Amino acid sequence: MKINRSSKKFFTHRIFLWICMLAMAQSQIVHAQLSIVPIDQARYGDDDESESRNLRTQASMSLPFFDDFSTAKTLSPSAKYWLPGSGVYINNTLTNSHPSVNVATFDGLNANGVPYNLVNPLTQGYTDTLTSQPVNLNGRVAADSVYLSFYWAAKGLGELPDSSDFLQLEFYSKAKEWVPVWAQLGYEVDTLFHQQFISIKDPNYLHDAFQFRFRSYGRSSGPYDTWHLDYVYLNTKRSVKQPYLFDVAMRKPVSNILKKYTAMPLRQYRVNPVAATADSVKTDIVNHFNNFNVLTSTYTLTDAQRGTEFARNVQRSIVVDALKSQVLRVRIAPINAAAQVDSLHLISKFFVATTDTIPGSNLKTNDTIVAKAALTDYFAYDDGSAEYGVQVNQKLGRVAVRYVLAKADTIGGVRMSMVSFNKDISGQGFTIQIYNSKGGKPDQVIAQRSVAVRYPAVRDGFIDYAFATPVAVADTFYIGWLQINDQPVTVGFDRNSLLGSSAVYYNLGTEWAKETSLKGSIMVRPYLGKKAQGIITGNEPLDPVNAIFYPNPARGEVSWNNKSLKKIEVYSTGGNLVHALEPARDQQSATVDHLTQGIYIFKATDGKRSFVQKMLISK
C-alpha cells in the first residue's frame, strides 16, 4: 500500500472522512472533523468460537466439500467447514456482483474488527487466513480428476489491492507443510468475480488429512486491500471444460419495506402508512448453470411475534437464462395492523423452489434470503451492524442526526451503538442533545442529558440513554451528542445502509453545517415516550427571554444579558448548591473556573422575575 493512496481519502471542506488506522486518527493533519475509524470488538466473544475449538480435532470430512457461506450463522465462517481464527468477515453487503448470498471478505481487520497492526499504518504482511477442516483424499489418484474451484474478487465496496498485495491459496502436504499453489497479484485485478479451478494431482496432497487455506497479504492497519471469496467447491470427477454448477442462488440483500427508515415507531407509521411504505421490495437471483432454469419464487411478509402474514406473493414459471442474474421484485401494500397491536417485528423473505443438486451437498440454503424490519417504538437508519465507528475529533464539537415525525409526539430517550476505538473510555462523560429545526438545520436545544460512555454486553448491542421526562417534539427534530473531552466518543457507523447519509449535521463552533461525505448511517435510535400526549416539554427553555446566560457551553466565564440580576445560584444536577453570586451593578459576567466540567442549573432573579437555565461548563 503506497502512502500516496491515502491522500484520496481527504476532502477539501471542513469535515473530511477516512477509513483509517490509529496513526492517521492521531496525526497533526486531523482536526475539526468527523472521522470514520475501525472499531475494537474484542470485548465480545464469538458464539461460534467454542464450537469451532471442539471441531478442530474432528475426523476428516468426506467429499464433496462445498461452502458458499450461506449457512454461516454469525459473522464468522461455519465451524463445520473451517477452522477458527480466520479473521475473515462473512457478509452480504461488501460486494454487489457476488455469486451467492454471503461472501468471505479478507482485509486488514481481524475477526473482531480490529486492525492487526495499530502501531505502524504502513506495515504490510499476511492478514486474514481461512483454513479448511481436514478432508479425506486418501486413495485418490490423478485419474479421479479432483479439483478445487472458487470464485474470487478484489475490492468490491472495499479498497482495491495494490501491486504488492495478493491473495494466495496453499495446500497441506503429507510432509505437514503448507505449499503455495496459486496466487492473485493486486496489480492484475479488476473488480469482477472470477472462477478459479485448481487441479489436485500431486500424490503429496492425496492423503487423509488434506487441508487448504486462503491467505491475504496487504496493509494490516485497517480495512484495506480487500478480497472476497465465494462458492468453494472440492470434489472428484470434475473438469475445467464443465465449470458450471447446477445451482440458482439468491444474492443481493432484500430491500427495505420502509421508504425512509429501516425501523420506525408503529404509532408514527399508522399516521400515513402509504407515505411510509416502499412501493416494492426486491432482491435478485443468479443462475450458475449453462442452461436456462425455470423456478417459482415466493415472497412473504410476516410478523415474527404472532405469525400473522401480511403479504404473500407467488410468481410461477420464472425463466432465468443461462449464467445470468434476474431481479425479483414484488409490489407491497401498506401494513394494516390490528388496533390493539403496539409493535411489529417483520420478516421480509424471498425463497425459490429449485432443482439444484450436487450429490452429497445441500444447495438449498442459498434459496432463501430474509430481511428484518421493526415497527416498534424507535427510528433507525441503520441495519443493526456497526462496521466502523464515527467520531467528532474536536472538543465541544457536536453531531446531530435528523428525524421527522408524522405527528407531534414525545421522545423518551435514545439508544446508541457505543463502540470502542483503540481505548476503553467507559465512564467518560458526554452530552446527549435534542434540537428543534429551523431553516432545515438544528436550532435550539430543547433537551439534553449528561451521560457516561458504556459499552453493550454483546456485539452490535445498543446502550439506552433515557431522558428523565419525555420530551415533546412537534415535527422535525435532531438528536446527537456533544463531545466535551479531548478523547472522542465513538458511535457505531453502518456503512451498508445509506438511508441516514443525508441526515447528518455537525457544529464545530457556532454554526451548523450539513455533512455530505458520509457514506452510511450513524447508529443513534431515538425512541418515543410511553405516552404521546400530556407530557411537559423538555428541560431547556425555548423562551429567548429566559435564556439569558451564554455562551452555552461555557468555558472559563459565563455572561448574561440582563443588567438587573440581583442574585445568581448555581446547582449541580443533583440539586446541591455549588456557587452563589450577587452581581455588582451593571456586572454581566463572572468566572466559573472553579466549577468542574459538567452540566449545572443556573437560577437567577432580578427581584421581579425568576430565570432557570441549564448550562454546560467545559474545561
CSV table of N, CA, C and O in Angstrom, one decimal, residues 401-446:
chain,number,residue,atom,x,y,z
A,401,VAL,N,-28.4,14.1,14.1
A,401,VAL,CA,-29.0,13.4,13.0
A,401,VAL,C,-30.5,13.7,13.0
A,401,VAL,O,-31.2,13.8,14.0
A,402,ARG,N,-31.0,14.0,11.8
A,402,ARG,CA,-32.4,14.5,11.6
A,402,ARG,C,-33.4,13.3,11.5
A,402,ARG,O,-33.1,12.3,10.9
A,403,TYR,N,-34.5,13.5,12.2
A,403,TYR,CA,-35.6,12.6,12.1
A,403,TYR,C,-36.9,13.5,11.9
A,403,TYR,O,-37.0,14.6,12.4
A,404,VAL,N,-37.9,12.9,11.3
A,404,VAL,CA,-39.1,13.6,11.0
A,404,VAL,C,-40.3,12.8,11.5
A,404,VAL,O,-40.5,11.7,11.1
A,405,LEU,N,-41.1,13.4,12.4
A,405,LEU,CA,-42.4,12.8,12.9
A,405,LEU,C,-43.5,13.0,11.9
A,405,LEU,O,-43.6,14.1,11.3
A,406,ALA,N,-44.4,12.1,11.9
A,406,ALA,CA,-45.6,12.2,11.1
A,406,ALA,C,-46.7,13.0,11.9
A,406,ALA,O,-47.6,13.6,11.3
A,407,LYS,N,-46.6,13.0,13.2
A,407,LYS,CA,-47.4,13.8,14.1
A,407,LYS,C,-46.6,14.1,15.4
A,407,LYS,O,-45.6,13.5,15.7
A,408,ALA,N,-47.1,15.1,16.1
A,408,ALA,CA,-46.4,15.5,17.4
A,408,ALA,C,-46.4,14.3,18.3
A,408,ALA,O,-47.3,13.5,18.4
A,409,ASP,N,-45.2,14.2,19.0
A,409,ASP,CA,-45.1,13.0,19.9
A,409,ASP,C,-44.0,13.4,20.9
A,409,ASP,O,-43.6,14.5,21.0
A,410,THR,N,-43.6,12.4,21.7
A,410,THR,CA,-42.6,12.6,22.7
A,410,THR,C,-41.4,11.7,22.5
A,410,THR,O,-41.6,10.5,22.0
A,411,ILE,N,-40.2,12.1,22.8
A,411,ILE,CA,-39.0,11.3,22.7
A,411,ILE,C,-38.6,10.9,24.1
A,411,ILE,O,-38.4,11.8,25.0
A,412,GLY,N,-38.6,9.6,24.4
A,412,GLY,CA,-38.2,9.1,25.7
A,412,GLY,C,-36.8,9.0,25.9
A,412,GLY,O,-36.3,9.0,27.1
A,413,GLY,N,-36.0,8.9,24.9
A,413,GLY,CA,-34.5,8.7,25.0
A,413,GLY,C,-33.9,8.3,23.7
A,413,GLY,O,-34.6,8.3,22.6
A,414,VAL,N,-32.7,7.8,23.8
A,414,VAL,CA,-32.0,7.4,22.6
A,414,VAL,C,-31.2,6.1,22.9
A,414,VAL,O,-30.6,6.0,23.9
A,415,ARG,N,-31.2,5.2,21.9
A,415,ARG,CA,-30.4,4.0,22.0
A,415,ARG,C,-29.2,4.2,21.1
A,415,ARG,O,-29.4,4.5,19.9
A,416,MET,N,-28.0,4.1,21.6
A,416,MET,CA,-26.8,4.4,20.8
A,416,MET,C,-25.9,3.2,20.7
A,416,MET,O,-25.7,2.4,21.7
A,417,SER,N,-25.4,3.0,19.6
A,417,SER,CA,-24.3,1.9,19.4
A,417,SER,C,-23.0,2.5,19.9
A,417,SER,O,-22.4,3.2,19.2
A,418,MET,N,-22.6,2.1,21.1
A,418,MET,CA,-21.4,2.6,21.6
A,418,MET,C,-20.3,1.6,21.4
A,418,MET,O,-20.4,0.4,21.8
A,419,VAL,N,-19.2,2.0,20.7
A,419,VAL,CA,-18.1,1.1,20.3
A,419,VAL,C,-16.8,1.7,20.7
A,419,VAL,O,-16.7,2.9,20.9
A,420,SER,N,-15.8,0.9,20.8
A,420,SER,CA,-14.5,1.4,21.3
A,420,SER,C,-13.5,1.4,20.1
A,420,SER,O,-13.6,0.6,19.2
A,421,PHE,N,-12.7,2.4,20.2
A,421,PHE,CA,-11.6,2.6,19.2
A,421,PHE,C,-10.3,2.8,19.9
A,421,PHE,O,-10.1,3.8,20.5
A,422,ASN,N,-9.5,1.8,19.9
A,422,ASN,CA,-8.1,1.9,20.5
A,422,ASN,C,-8.1,1.9,22.0
A,422,ASN,O,-7.2,1.4,22.6
A,423,LYS,N,-9.1,2.5,22.6
A,423,LYS,CA,-9.1,2.7,24.1
A,423,LYS,C,-10.4,2.6,24.7
A,423,LYS,O,-11.4,3.1,24.1
A,424,ASP,N,-10.5,1.9,25.8
A,424,ASP,CA,-11.7,1.8,26.6
A,424,ASP,C,-11.9,3.1,27.4
A,424,ASP,O,-11.2,3.4,28.3
A,425,ILE,N,-13.0,3.8,27.0
A,425,ILE,CA,-13.3,5.1,27.7
A,425,ILE,C,-14.6,5.0,28.6
A,425,ILE,O,-15.3,6.0,28.7
A,426,SER,N,-14.8,3.8,29.1
A,426,SER,CA,-16.0,3.6,29.9
A,426,SER,C,-16.0,4.7,31.1
A,426,SER,O,-15.0,4.9,31.7
A,427,GLY,N,-17.2,5.3,31.3
A,427,GLY,CA,-17.3,6.3,32.3
A,427,GLY,C,-17.0,7.7,31.9
A,427,GLY,O,-17.4,8.6,32.6
A,428,GLN,N,-16.4,7.9,30.7
A,428,GLN,CA,-16.2,9.3,30.3
A,428,GLN,C,-17.5,9.9,29.9
A,428,GLN,O,-18.4,9.3,29.3
A,429,GLY,N,-17.6,11.2,30.3
A,429,GLY,CA,-18.9,11.9,30.1
A,429,GLY,C,-19.0,12.5,28.7
A,429,GLY,O,-18.0,12.8,28.0
A,430,PHE,N,-20.2,12.6,28.2
A,430,PHE,CA,-20.6,13.3,27.0
A,430,PHE,C,-22.1,13.7,27.2
A,430,PHE,O,-22.7,13.3,28.2
A,431,THR,N,-22.6,14.5,26.3
A,431,THR,CA,-23.9,15.1,26.5
A,431,THR,C,-24.8,14.7,25.3
A,431,THR,O,-24.4,15.0,24.1
A,432,ILE,N,-25.9,14.1,25.5
A,432,ILE,CA,-26.9,13.8,24.5
A,432,ILE,C,-27.8,15.0,24.4
A,432,ILE,O,-28.3,15.6,25.4
A,433,GLN,N,-28.1,15.5,23.2
A,433,GLN,CA,-28.9,16.7,23.0
A,433,GLN,C,-30.0,16.4,21.9
A,433,GLN,O,-29.8,15.7,21.0
A,434,ILE,N,-31.2,17.1,22.1
A,434,ILE,CA,-32.2,17.1,21.1
A,434,ILE,C,-32.4,18.6,20.7
A,434,ILE,O,-32.5,19.5,21.6
A,435,TYR,N,-32.5,18.8,19.4
A,435,TYR,CA,-32.7,20.2,18.9
A,435,TYR,C,-34.0,20.2,18.1
A,435,TYR,O,-34.4,19.2,17.5
A,436,ASN,N,-34.6,21.4,18.1
A,436,ASN,CA,-35.7,21.6,17.1
A,436,ASN,C,-35.1,22.0,15.8
A,436,ASN,O,-33.9,22.1,15.6
A,437,SER,N,-35.9,22.3,14.8
A,437,SER,CA,-35.4,22.6,13.5
A,437,SER,C,-35.8,24.0,13.1
A,437,SER,O,-36.9,24.5,13.4
A,438,LYS,N,-34.9,24.7,12.4
A,438,LYS,CA,-35.1,26.0,11.8
A,438,LYS,C,-34.3,26.1,10.5
A,438,LYS,O,-33.1,25.9,10.6
A,439,GLY,N,-35.0,26.4,9.4
A,439,GLY,CA,-34.2,26.6,8.2
A,439,GLY,C,-33.6,25.4,7.7
A,439,GLY,O,-32.5,25.4,7.0
A,440,GLY,N,-34.1,24.2,8.0
A,440,GLY,CA,-33.5,22.9,7.6
A,440,GLY,C,-32.3,22.5,8.3
A,440,GLY,O,-31.6,21.6,7.8
A,441,LYS,N,-32.0,23.1,9.5
A,441,LYS,CA,-30.9,22.7,10.3
A,441,LYS,C,-31.3,22.7,11.7
A,441,LYS,O,-32.3,23.2,12.1
A,442,PRO,N,-30.4,22.0,12.6
A,442,PRO,CA,-30.7,22.1,14.0
A,442,PRO,C,-30.7,23.5,14.5
A,442,PRO,O,-29.9,24.4,14.0
A,443,ASP,N,-31.5,23.8,15.5
A,443,ASP,CA,-31.6,25.2,16.0
A,443,ASP,C,-31.3,25.2,17.5
A,443,ASP,O,-30.2,25.0,18.0
A,444,GLN,N,-32.4,25.3,18.3
A,444,GLN,CA,-32.2,25.4,19.8
A,444,GLN,C,-32.2,24.0,20.4
A,444,GLN,O,-32.9,23.1,20.0
A,445,VAL,N,-31.5,23.9,21.5
A,445,VAL,CA,-31.5,22.7,22.3
A,445,VAL,C,-32.8,22.7,23.1
A,445,VAL,O,-33.1,23.6,23.8
A,446,ILE,N,-33.6,21.6,22.9
A,446,ILE,CA,-34.9,21.5,23.7
A,446,ILE,C,-34.7,20.5,24.8
A,446,ILE,O,-35.6,20.5,25.7
